[in-house]
Amino acid sequence: LLTDKNRFMNHLLCRSKLLGMRLSKREAECIYYIIRGMTIKQIAYKLALSPRTIESYVLNAKHRLSCRSRYELIDKVLRIS
């Protein structure tokens, strides 16, 4: 599931939409990289964005999925995927 980024993101976007927790493409992309073990700084570098922007995407994703921590976010995403 985690080897194909586009397939993972499309699946996550569809599942979140069905569950009424619409994620943006960037939020899903950040989640993908978080699950793969990357830090905020690494994700920012990879996507050519600032770390604050990435933190914003992750925070928004946590709110949309009703998660309080990064670990809870990962757990929930893996359960709904």
Short mmCIF file of N, CA and C in Angstrom, two decimals:
data_model
loop_
_atom_site.label_atom_id
_atom_site.label_comp_id
_atom_site.label_asym_id
_atom_site.label_seq_id
_atom_site.Cartn_x
_atom_site.Cartn_y
_atom_site.Cartn_z
N LEU A 1 0.83 -1.21 0.00
CA LEU A 1 0.00 0.00 0.00
C LEU A 1 0.86 1.26 0.00
N LEU A 2 1.96 1.27 0.75
CA LEU A 2 2.75 2.48 0.88
C LEU A 2 3.79 2.66 -0.22
N THR A 3 3.93 1.70 -1.12
CA THR A 3 4.97 1.82 -2.13
C THR A 3 4.56 2.71 -3.29
N ASP A 4 3.31 2.81 -3.58
CA ASP A 4 2.85 3.63 -4.69
C ASP A 4 2.17 4.87 -4.14
N LYS A 5 2.89 5.99 -4.18
CA LYS A 5 2.41 7.24 -3.57
C LYS A 5 1.06 7.68 -4.13
N ASN A 6 0.93 7.71 -5.43
CA ASN A 6 -0.31 8.18 -6.03
C ASN A 6 -1.50 7.29 -5.68
N ARG A 7 -1.27 6.00 -5.71
CA ARG A 7 -2.35 5.07 -5.36
C ARG A 7 -2.76 5.24 -3.89
N PHE A 8 -1.77 5.37 -3.01
CA PHE A 8 -2.05 5.59 -1.59
C PHE A 8 -2.84 6.87 -1.39
N MET A 9 -2.38 7.96 -2.02
CA MET A 9 -3.04 9.25 -1.84
C MET A 9 -4.47 9.22 -2.38
N ASN A 10 -4.67 8.66 -3.56
CA ASN A 10 -6.02 8.59 -4.13
C ASN A 10 -6.94 7.78 -3.23
N HIS A 11 -6.45 6.67 -2.73
CA HIS A 11 -7.24 5.82 -1.84
C HIS A 11 -7.59 6.58 -0.55
N LEU A 12 -6.61 7.24 0.04
CA LEU A 12 -6.84 8.00 1.27
C LEU A 12 -7.82 9.14 1.04
N LEU A 13 -7.68 9.85 -0.08
CA LEU A 13 -8.60 10.95 -0.39
C LEU A 13 -10.03 10.45 -0.56
N CYS A 14 -10.20 9.32 -1.25
CA CYS A 14 -11.54 8.75 -1.45
C CYS A 14 -12.14 8.28 -0.13
N ARG A 15 -11.34 7.57 0.67
CA ARG A 15 -11.83 7.06 1.96
C ARG A 15 -12.19 8.20 2.90
N SER A 16 -11.36 9.24 2.95
CA SER A 16 -11.64 10.36 3.85
C SER A 16 -12.90 11.10 3.39
N LYS A 17 -13.09 11.20 2.09
CA LYS A 17 -14.29 11.86 1.55
C LYS A 17 -15.54 11.07 1.92
N LEU A 18 -15.48 9.74 1.76
CA LEU A 18 -16.61 8.89 2.11
C LEU A 18 -16.97 8.99 3.59
N LEU A 19 -15.96 9.17 4.43
CA LEU A 19 -16.18 9.25 5.87
C LEU A 19 -16.47 10.68 6.33
N GLY A 20 -16.59 11.62 5.39
CA GLY A 20 -16.90 13.00 5.73
C GLY A 20 -15.73 13.77 6.33
N MET A 21 -14.51 13.35 6.05
CA MET A 21 -13.32 14.01 6.59
C MET A 21 -12.42 14.46 5.45
N ARG A 22 -12.92 15.22 4.55
CA ARG A 22 -12.20 15.60 3.33
C ARG A 22 -10.79 16.14 3.60
N LEU A 23 -9.82 15.43 3.12
CA LEU A 23 -8.42 15.88 3.19
C LEU A 23 -8.05 16.53 1.87
N SER A 24 -7.15 17.49 1.92
CA SER A 24 -6.64 18.07 0.68
C SER A 24 -5.54 17.15 0.14
N LYS A 25 -5.18 17.36 -1.11
CA LYS A 25 -4.10 16.56 -1.71
C LYS A 25 -2.79 16.76 -0.96
N ARG A 26 -2.50 17.99 -0.57
CA ARG A 26 -1.26 18.27 0.15
C ARG A 26 -1.27 17.62 1.53
N GLU A 27 -2.42 17.63 2.20
CA GLU A 27 -2.51 16.97 3.51
C GLU A 27 -2.25 15.48 3.36
N ALA A 28 -2.86 14.87 2.34
CA ALA A 28 -2.65 13.44 2.09
C ALA A 28 -1.19 13.16 1.75
N GLU A 29 -0.58 14.04 0.98
CA GLU A 29 0.82 13.85 0.61
C GLU A 29 1.73 13.94 1.84
N CYS A 30 1.45 14.88 2.71
CA CYS A 30 2.23 15.00 3.95
C CYS A 30 2.06 13.76 4.82
N ILE A 31 0.84 13.26 4.91
CA ILE A 31 0.58 12.04 5.68
C ILE A 31 1.37 10.87 5.10
N TYR A 32 1.38 10.77 3.78
CA TYR A 32 2.14 9.71 3.12
C TYR A 32 3.60 9.73 3.56
N TYR A 33 4.21 10.92 3.56
CA TYR A 33 5.61 11.02 3.93
C TYR A 33 5.82 10.81 5.43
N ILE A 34 4.88 11.23 6.24
CA ILE A 34 4.97 10.99 7.69
C ILE A 34 4.97 9.49 7.97
N ILE A 35 4.07 8.77 7.31
CA ILE A 35 3.99 7.32 7.50
C ILE A 35 5.30 6.65 7.08
N ARG A 36 5.96 7.23 6.11
CA ARG A 36 7.25 6.69 5.65
C ARG A 36 8.41 7.12 6.54
N GLY A 37 8.11 7.86 7.62
CA GLY A 37 9.13 8.17 8.61
C GLY A 37 9.86 9.48 8.42
N MET A 38 9.40 10.32 7.52
CA MET A 38 10.08 11.58 7.27
C MET A 38 9.69 12.63 8.31
N THR A 39 10.61 13.53 8.58
CA THR A 39 10.36 14.64 9.51
C THR A 39 9.71 15.79 8.74
N ILE A 40 9.22 16.77 9.49
CA ILE A 40 8.63 17.96 8.88
C ILE A 40 9.64 18.65 7.96
N LYS A 41 10.88 18.79 8.43
CA LYS A 41 11.92 19.44 7.62
C LYS A 41 12.20 18.66 6.34
N GLN A 42 12.25 17.35 6.43
CA GLN A 42 12.51 16.52 5.26
C GLN A 42 11.37 16.64 4.24
N ILE A 43 10.14 16.64 4.75
CA ILE A 43 8.98 16.79 3.86
C ILE A 43 9.01 18.16 3.19
N ALA A 44 9.31 19.19 3.96
CA ALA A 44 9.39 20.55 3.42
C ALA A 44 10.42 20.63 2.30
N TYR A 45 11.57 20.03 2.52
CA TYR A 45 12.62 20.02 1.50
C TYR A 45 12.14 19.28 0.25
N LYS A 46 11.54 18.12 0.45
CA LYS A 46 11.07 17.29 -0.66
C LYS A 46 10.02 18.01 -1.51
N LEU A 47 9.11 18.75 -0.84
CA LEU A 47 8.02 19.42 -1.55
C LEU A 47 8.34 20.88 -1.88
N ALA A 48 9.55 21.33 -1.54
CA ALA A 48 9.98 22.71 -1.79
C ALA A 48 9.02 23.71 -1.15
N LEU A 49 8.65 23.43 0.09
CA LEU A 49 7.79 24.31 0.88
C LEU A 49 8.47 24.59 2.21
N SER A 50 7.96 25.56 2.95
CA SER A 50 8.55 25.85 4.25
C SER A 50 8.07 24.84 5.29
N PRO A 51 8.88 24.60 6.32
CA PRO A 51 8.45 23.69 7.39
C PRO A 51 7.15 24.16 8.05
N ARG A 52 6.94 25.47 8.16
CA ARG A 52 5.69 25.98 8.75
C ARG A 52 4.48 25.59 7.90
N THR A 53 4.64 25.61 6.61
CA THR A 53 3.54 25.21 5.72
C THR A 53 3.22 23.73 5.93
N ILE A 54 4.24 22.91 6.03
CA ILE A 54 4.04 21.47 6.25
C ILE A 54 3.38 21.25 7.60
N GLU A 55 3.84 21.95 8.63
CA GLU A 55 3.21 21.84 9.96
C GLU A 55 1.74 22.20 9.88
N SER A 56 1.41 23.20 9.08
CA SER A 56 0.03 23.62 8.89
C SER A 56 -0.80 22.50 8.26
N TYR A 57 -0.26 21.88 7.21
CA TYR A 57 -0.96 20.78 6.56
C TYR A 57 -1.20 19.62 7.52
N VAL A 58 -0.19 19.29 8.31
CA VAL A 58 -0.30 18.18 9.25
C VAL A 58 -1.31 18.52 10.35
N LEU A 59 -1.27 19.74 10.85
CA LEU A 59 -2.22 20.17 11.87
C LEU A 59 -3.66 20.12 11.33
N ASN A 60 -3.85 20.60 10.11
CA ASN A 60 -5.19 20.55 9.49
C ASN A 60 -5.66 19.10 9.34
N ALA A 61 -4.77 18.23 8.91
CA ALA A 61 -5.12 16.81 8.75
C ALA A 61 -5.50 16.20 10.09
N LYS A 62 -4.75 16.54 11.14
CA LYS A 62 -5.07 16.02 12.47
C LYS A 62 -6.45 16.50 12.92
N HIS A 63 -6.77 17.76 12.66
CA HIS A 63 -8.09 18.28 13.03
C HIS A 63 -9.20 17.59 12.24
N ARG A 64 -9.00 17.45 10.95
CA ARG A 64 -10.02 16.82 10.10
C ARG A 64 -10.28 15.37 10.50
N LEU A 65 -9.23 14.69 10.94
CA LEU A 65 -9.37 13.28 11.32
C LEU A 65 -9.55 13.09 12.83
N SER A 66 -9.71 14.20 13.54
CA SER A 66 -9.92 14.17 15.00
C SER A 66 -8.80 13.44 15.74
N CYS A 67 -7.59 13.81 15.44
CA CYS A 67 -6.41 13.21 16.07
C CYS A 67 -5.67 14.27 16.89
N ARG A 68 -5.12 13.85 18.02
CA ARG A 68 -4.38 14.78 18.86
C ARG A 68 -2.87 14.70 18.68
N SER A 69 -2.40 13.60 18.14
CA SER A 69 -0.95 13.44 17.99
C SER A 69 -0.62 12.87 16.61
N ARG A 70 0.63 12.96 16.29
CA ARG A 70 1.13 12.40 15.03
C ARG A 70 0.92 10.88 15.00
N TYR A 71 1.13 10.23 16.14
CA TYR A 71 0.96 8.77 16.22
C TYR A 71 -0.50 8.37 16.04
N GLU A 72 -1.39 9.15 16.61
CA GLU A 72 -2.83 8.89 16.45
C GLU A 72 -3.23 9.09 14.99
N LEU A 73 -2.65 10.10 14.34
CA LEU A 73 -2.91 10.36 12.93
C LEU A 73 -2.48 9.17 12.08
N ILE A 74 -1.28 8.67 12.31
CA ILE A 74 -0.77 7.52 11.56
C ILE A 74 -1.68 6.32 11.78
N ASP A 75 -2.03 6.05 13.03
CA ASP A 75 -2.89 4.91 13.36
C ASP A 75 -4.23 5.01 12.64
N LYS A 76 -4.85 6.18 12.70
CA LYS A 76 -6.16 6.35 12.08
C LYS A 76 -6.10 6.21 10.56
N VAL A 77 -5.08 6.79 9.97
CA VAL A 77 -4.94 6.70 8.51
C VAL A 77 -4.74 5.25 8.08
N LEU A 78 -3.93 4.52 8.81
CA LEU A 78 -3.70 3.12 8.45
C LEU A 78 -4.97 2.28 8.65
N ARG A 79 -5.79 2.65 9.63
CA ARG A 79 -7.04 1.92 9.85
C ARG A 79 -8.09 2.22 8.77
N ILE A 80 -8.16 3.48 8.29
CA ILE A 80 -9.17 3.79 7.28
C ILE A 80 -8.73 3.45 5.87
N SER A 81 -7.43 3.19 5.69
CA SER A 81 -6.93 2.90 4.33
C SER A 81 -7.15 1.47 3.92
#
